[in-house]
CSV table of C-alpha atoms and ligand atoms in Angstrom, one decimal:
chain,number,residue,atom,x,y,z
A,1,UNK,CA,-19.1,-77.0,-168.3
A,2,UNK,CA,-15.7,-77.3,-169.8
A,3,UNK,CA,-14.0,-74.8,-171.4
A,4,UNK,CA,-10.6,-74.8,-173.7
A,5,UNK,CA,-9.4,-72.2,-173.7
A,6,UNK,CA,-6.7,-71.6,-175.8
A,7,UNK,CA,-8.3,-74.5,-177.9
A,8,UNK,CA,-5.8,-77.4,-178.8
A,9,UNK,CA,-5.4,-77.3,-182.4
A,10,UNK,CA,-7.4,-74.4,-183.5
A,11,UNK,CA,-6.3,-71.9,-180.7
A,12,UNK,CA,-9.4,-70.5,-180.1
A,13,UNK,CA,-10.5,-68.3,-177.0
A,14,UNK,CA,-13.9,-67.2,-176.2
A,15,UNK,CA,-14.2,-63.4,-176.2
A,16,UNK,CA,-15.9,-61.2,-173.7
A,17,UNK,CA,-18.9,-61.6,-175.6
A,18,UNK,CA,-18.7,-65.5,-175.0
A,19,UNK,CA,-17.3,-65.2,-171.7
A,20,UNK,CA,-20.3,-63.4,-170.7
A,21,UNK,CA,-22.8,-66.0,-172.2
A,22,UNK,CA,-21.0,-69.0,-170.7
A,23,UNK,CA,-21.0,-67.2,-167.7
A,24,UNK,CA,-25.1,-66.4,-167.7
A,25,UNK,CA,-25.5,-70.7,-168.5
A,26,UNK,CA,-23.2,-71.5,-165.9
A,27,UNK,CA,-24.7,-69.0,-163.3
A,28,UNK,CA,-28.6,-70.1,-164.4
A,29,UNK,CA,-27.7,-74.0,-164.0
A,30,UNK,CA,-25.3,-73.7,-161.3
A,31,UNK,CA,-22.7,-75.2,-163.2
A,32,UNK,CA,-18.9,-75.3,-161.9
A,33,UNK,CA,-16.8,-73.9,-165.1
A,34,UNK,CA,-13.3,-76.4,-165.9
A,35,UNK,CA,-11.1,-73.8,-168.0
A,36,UNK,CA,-8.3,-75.7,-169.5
A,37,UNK,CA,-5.8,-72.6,-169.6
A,38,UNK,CA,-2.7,-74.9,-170.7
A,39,UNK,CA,-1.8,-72.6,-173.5
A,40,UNK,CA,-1.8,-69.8,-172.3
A,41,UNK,CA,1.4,-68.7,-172.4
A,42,UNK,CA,1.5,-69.3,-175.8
A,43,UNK,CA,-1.3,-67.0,-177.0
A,44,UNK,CA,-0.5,-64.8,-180.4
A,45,UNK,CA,-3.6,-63.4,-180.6
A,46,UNK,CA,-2.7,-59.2,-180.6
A,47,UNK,CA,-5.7,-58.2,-177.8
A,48,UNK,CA,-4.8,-59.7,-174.8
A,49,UNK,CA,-6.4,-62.9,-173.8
A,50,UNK,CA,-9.6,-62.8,-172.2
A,51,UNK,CA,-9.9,-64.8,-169.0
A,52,UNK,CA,-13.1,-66.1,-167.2
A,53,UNK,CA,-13.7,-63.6,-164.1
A,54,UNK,CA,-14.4,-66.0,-160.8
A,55,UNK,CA,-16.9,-63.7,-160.1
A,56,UNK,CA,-19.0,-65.0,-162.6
A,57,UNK,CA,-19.4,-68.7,-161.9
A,58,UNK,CA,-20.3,-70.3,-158.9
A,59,UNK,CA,-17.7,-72.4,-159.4
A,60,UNK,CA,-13.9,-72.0,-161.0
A,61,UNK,CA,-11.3,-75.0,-161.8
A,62,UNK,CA,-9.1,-73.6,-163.9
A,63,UNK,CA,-6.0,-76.1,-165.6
A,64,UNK,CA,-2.5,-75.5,-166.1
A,65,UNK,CA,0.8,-77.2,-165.7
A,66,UNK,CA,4.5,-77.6,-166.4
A,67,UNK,CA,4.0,-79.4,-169.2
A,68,UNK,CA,3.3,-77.0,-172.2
A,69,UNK,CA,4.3,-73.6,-169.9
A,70,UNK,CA,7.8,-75.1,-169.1
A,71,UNK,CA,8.4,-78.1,-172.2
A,72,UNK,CA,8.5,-80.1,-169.1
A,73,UNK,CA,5.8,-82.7,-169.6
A,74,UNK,CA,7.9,-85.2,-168.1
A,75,UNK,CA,7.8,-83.7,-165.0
A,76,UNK,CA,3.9,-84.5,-164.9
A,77,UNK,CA,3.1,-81.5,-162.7
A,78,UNK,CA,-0.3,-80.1,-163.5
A,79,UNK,CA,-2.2,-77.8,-160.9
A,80,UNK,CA,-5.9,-76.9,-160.4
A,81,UNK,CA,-7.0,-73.1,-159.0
A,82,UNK,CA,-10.0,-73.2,-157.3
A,83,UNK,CA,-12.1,-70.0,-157.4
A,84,UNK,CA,-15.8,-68.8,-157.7
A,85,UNK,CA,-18.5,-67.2,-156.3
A,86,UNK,CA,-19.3,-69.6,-153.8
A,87,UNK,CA,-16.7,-70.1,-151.2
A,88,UNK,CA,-18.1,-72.4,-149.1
A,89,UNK,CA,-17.9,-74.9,-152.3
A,90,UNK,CA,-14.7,-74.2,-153.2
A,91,UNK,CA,-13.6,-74.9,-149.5
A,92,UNK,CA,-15.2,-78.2,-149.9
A,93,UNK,CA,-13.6,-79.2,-153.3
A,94,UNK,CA,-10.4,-77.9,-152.4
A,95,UNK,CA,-10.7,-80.6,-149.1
A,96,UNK,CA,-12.2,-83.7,-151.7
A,97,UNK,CA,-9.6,-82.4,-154.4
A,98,UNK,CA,-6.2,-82.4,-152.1
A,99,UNK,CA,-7.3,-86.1,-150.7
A,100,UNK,CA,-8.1,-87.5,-154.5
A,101,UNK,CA,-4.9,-86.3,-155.7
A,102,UNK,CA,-2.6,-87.4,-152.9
A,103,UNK,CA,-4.7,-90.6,-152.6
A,104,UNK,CA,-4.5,-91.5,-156.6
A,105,UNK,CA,-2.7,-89.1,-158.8
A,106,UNK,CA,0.2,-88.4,-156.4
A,107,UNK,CA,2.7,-86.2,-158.2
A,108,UNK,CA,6.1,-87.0,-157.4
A,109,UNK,CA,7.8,-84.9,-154.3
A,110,UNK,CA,10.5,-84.1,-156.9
A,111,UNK,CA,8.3,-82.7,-159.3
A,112,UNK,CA,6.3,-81.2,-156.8
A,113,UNK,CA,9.4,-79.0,-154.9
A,114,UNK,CA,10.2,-78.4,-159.1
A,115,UNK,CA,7.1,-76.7,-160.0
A,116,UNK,CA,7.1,-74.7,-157.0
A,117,UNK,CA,10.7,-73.4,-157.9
A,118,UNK,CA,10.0,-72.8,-161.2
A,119,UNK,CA,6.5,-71.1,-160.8
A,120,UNK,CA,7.9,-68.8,-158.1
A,121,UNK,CA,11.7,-67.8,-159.2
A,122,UNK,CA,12.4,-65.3,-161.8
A,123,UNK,CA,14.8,-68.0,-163.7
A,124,UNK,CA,11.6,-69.8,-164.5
A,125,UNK,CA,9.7,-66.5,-165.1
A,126,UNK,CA,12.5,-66.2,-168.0
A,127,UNK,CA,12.1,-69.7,-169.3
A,128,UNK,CA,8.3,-69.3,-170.0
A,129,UNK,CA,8.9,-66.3,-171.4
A,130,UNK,CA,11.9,-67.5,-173.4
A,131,UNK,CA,10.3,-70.7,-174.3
A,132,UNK,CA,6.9,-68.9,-175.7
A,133,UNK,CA,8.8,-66.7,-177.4
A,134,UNK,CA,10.9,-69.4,-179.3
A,135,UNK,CA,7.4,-71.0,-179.9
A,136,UNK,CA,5.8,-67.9,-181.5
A,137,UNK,CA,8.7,-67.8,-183.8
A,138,UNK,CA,8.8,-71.4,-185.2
A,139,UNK,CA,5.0,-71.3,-185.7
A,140,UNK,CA,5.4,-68.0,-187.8
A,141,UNK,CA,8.5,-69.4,-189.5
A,142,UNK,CA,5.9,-72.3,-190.7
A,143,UNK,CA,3.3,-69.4,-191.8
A,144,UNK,CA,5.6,-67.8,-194.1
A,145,UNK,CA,7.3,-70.8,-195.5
A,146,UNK,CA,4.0,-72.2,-196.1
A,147,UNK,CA,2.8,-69.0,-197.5
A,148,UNK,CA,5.9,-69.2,-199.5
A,149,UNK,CA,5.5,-72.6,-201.1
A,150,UNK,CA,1.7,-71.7,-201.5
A,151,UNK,CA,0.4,-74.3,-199.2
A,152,UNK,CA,-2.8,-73.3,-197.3
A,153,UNK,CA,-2.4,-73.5,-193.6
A,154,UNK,CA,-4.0,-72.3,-190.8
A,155,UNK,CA,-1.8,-70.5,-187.7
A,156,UNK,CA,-3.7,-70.7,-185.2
A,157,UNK,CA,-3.9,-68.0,-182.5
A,158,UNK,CA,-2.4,-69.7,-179.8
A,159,UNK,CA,-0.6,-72.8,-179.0
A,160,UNK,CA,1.9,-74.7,-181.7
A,161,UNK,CA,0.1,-77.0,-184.1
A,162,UNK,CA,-0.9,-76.5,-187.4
A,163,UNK,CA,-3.7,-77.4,-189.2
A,164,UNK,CA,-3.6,-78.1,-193.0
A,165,UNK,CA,-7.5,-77.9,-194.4
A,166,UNK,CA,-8.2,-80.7,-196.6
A,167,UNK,CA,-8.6,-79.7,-200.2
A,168,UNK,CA,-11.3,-82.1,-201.3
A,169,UNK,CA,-15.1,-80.9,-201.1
A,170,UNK,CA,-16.6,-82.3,-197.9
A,171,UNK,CA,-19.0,-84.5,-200.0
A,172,UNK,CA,-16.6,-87.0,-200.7
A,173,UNK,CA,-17.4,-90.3,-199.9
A,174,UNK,CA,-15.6,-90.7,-196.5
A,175,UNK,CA,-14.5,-94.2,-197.1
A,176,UNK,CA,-12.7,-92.8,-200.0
A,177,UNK,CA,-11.2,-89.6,-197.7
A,178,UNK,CA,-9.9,-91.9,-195.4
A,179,UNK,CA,-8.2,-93.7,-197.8
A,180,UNK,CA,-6.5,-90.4,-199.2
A,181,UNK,CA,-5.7,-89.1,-195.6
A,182,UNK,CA,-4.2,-92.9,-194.7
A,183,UNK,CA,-1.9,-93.0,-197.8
A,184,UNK,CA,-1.0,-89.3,-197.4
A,185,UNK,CA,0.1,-89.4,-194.1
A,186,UNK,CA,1.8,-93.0,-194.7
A,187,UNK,CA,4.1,-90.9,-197.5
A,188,UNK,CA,5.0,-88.2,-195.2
A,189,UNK,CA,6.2,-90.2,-192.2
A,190,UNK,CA,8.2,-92.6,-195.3
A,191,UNK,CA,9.5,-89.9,-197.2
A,192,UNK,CA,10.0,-87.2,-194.9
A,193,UNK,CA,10.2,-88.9,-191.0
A,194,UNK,CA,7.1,-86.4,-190.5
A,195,UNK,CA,4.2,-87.5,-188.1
A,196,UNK,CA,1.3,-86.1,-189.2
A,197,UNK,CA,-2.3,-86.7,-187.2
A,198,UNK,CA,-5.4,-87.1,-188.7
A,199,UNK,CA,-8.2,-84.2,-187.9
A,200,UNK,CA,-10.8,-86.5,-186.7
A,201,UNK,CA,-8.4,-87.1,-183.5
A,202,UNK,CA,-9.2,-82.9,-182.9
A,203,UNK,CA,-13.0,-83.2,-184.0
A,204,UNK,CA,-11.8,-82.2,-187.8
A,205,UNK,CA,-12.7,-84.1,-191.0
A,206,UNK,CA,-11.0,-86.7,-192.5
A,207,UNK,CA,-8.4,-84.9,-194.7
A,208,UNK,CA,-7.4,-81.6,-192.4
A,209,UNK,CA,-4.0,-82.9,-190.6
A,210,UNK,CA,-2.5,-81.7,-187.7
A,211,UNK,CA,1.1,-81.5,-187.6
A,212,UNK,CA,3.4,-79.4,-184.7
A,213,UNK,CA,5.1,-76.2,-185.6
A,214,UNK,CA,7.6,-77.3,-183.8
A,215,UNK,CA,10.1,-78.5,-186.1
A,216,UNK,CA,12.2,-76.6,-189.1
A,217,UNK,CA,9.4,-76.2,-192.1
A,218,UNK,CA,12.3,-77.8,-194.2
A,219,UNK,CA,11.4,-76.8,-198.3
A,220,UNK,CA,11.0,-81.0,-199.5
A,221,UNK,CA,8.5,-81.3,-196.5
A,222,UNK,CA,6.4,-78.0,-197.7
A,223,UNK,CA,6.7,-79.4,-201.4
A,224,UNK,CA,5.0,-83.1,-200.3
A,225,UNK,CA,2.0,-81.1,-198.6
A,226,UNK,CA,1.6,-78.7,-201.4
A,227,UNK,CA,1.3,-81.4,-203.7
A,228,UNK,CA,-1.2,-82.7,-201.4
B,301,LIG,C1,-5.6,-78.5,-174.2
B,301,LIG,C2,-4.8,-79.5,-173.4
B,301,LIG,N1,-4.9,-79.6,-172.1
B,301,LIG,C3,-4.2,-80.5,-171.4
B,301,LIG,C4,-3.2,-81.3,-172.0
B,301,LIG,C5,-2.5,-82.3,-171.2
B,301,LIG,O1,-1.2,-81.9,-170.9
B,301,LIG,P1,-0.3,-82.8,-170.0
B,301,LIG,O2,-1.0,-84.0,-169.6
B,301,LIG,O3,1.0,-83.0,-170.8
B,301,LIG,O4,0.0,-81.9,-168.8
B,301,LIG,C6,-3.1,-81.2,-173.4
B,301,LIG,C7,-2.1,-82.1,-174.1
B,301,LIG,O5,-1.8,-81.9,-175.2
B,301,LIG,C8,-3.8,-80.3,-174.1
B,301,LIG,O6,-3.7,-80.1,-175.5
């Protein structure tokens, strides 16, 4: 079973609720749980984040790594914890696991000594923080300038993309959606050096785009979505 969690674009987390369900399907099948925790750090929600309990899986890989946590993704450092109910598995997966990854996804030593350093020093505690923070005020930046300029967008709860809802009913033929979606985002990478994605890369419909709130929501660029 795999598990995103903070979703990447919508942000969602499960809640205790559907951390215990997940739990009872994972513990009836014996099924190892794969939480993808890479942004976690940048979680907005105002309850804290609710994180699956090893306790209740036989099995616990849970994902994170330098690359969203740090802004480091050229570093590509990522790490697997190995946890669960069943130590005598996790023994035996942390063996298989440190031979696959040295044997075919070796990480450089560089990166490796790197991600040590930073995970353990308090100068890389500060950056996290520092960075998530700077995150959590671009992405609110783009709420209220899109609020402002009365385009609909969703923040999500965690992480730093957007997500602008299409504003056709979902009837539409989807040849003809497509068509919209290609020439709208075509306009915004022309006219405003914006790169826009398309929803069905996250699982959306054609006409919901995905954009980072990364950058400055500049007035002209929240004008040519508003006008949609
Ligand atoms: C949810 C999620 N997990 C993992 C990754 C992979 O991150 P990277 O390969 O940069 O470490 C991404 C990249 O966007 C992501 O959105």
């Amino acid at each position: 079973m795999v598990v995103i969690g903070p979703h990447n674009p919508t942000g969602h987390a499960p809640s205790t609720d559907e951390w215990n369900e997940i739990s009872k399907f994972c513990l009836t099948h014996n099924l190892p749980l794969i939480c993808d925790e890479v942004f976690r750090n940048f979680w907005w929600g105002t309850e804290n984040l609710v994180r699956p309990d090893p306790k209740d899986f036989p099995l616990l890989l849970t994902l994170d790594g330098l690359s969203k946590s740090f802004g480091l993704p050229g570093l590509k450092s990522g790490w697997v914890v190995l946890e669960g109910r069943d130590q005598s598995r996790v023994a035996l997966l942390r063996r298989a696991l440190e031979h696959l990854l040295d044997a075919f996804l070796a990480v450089s030593e560089q990166s490796q000594a790197a991600t040590e350093a930073l995970l353990k020093s308090s100068v890389g505690q500060a950056w996290m923080r520092s960075l998530a923070a700077q995150v959590g005020q671009r992405v609110a930046n783009w709420g209220s300038a899109a609020r402002a300029g009365g385009v609909e967008i969703l923040v999500p709860l965690a992480g730093w993309h957007l997500i602008w809802p299409r504003n056709e009913p979902e009837t539409e033929n989807p040849a003809d959606a497509l068509r919209k979606e290609t020439s709208r985002l075509r306009q915004l990478v022309l006219d405003h050096g914006i790169v826009v994605h398309s929803g069905t890369w996250y699982g959306l419909s054609h006409g919901d785009l995905v954009t980072t709130g990364l950058t400055r929501p500049t007035p002209a660029l929240i004008r040519a979505l508003a006008a949609g």
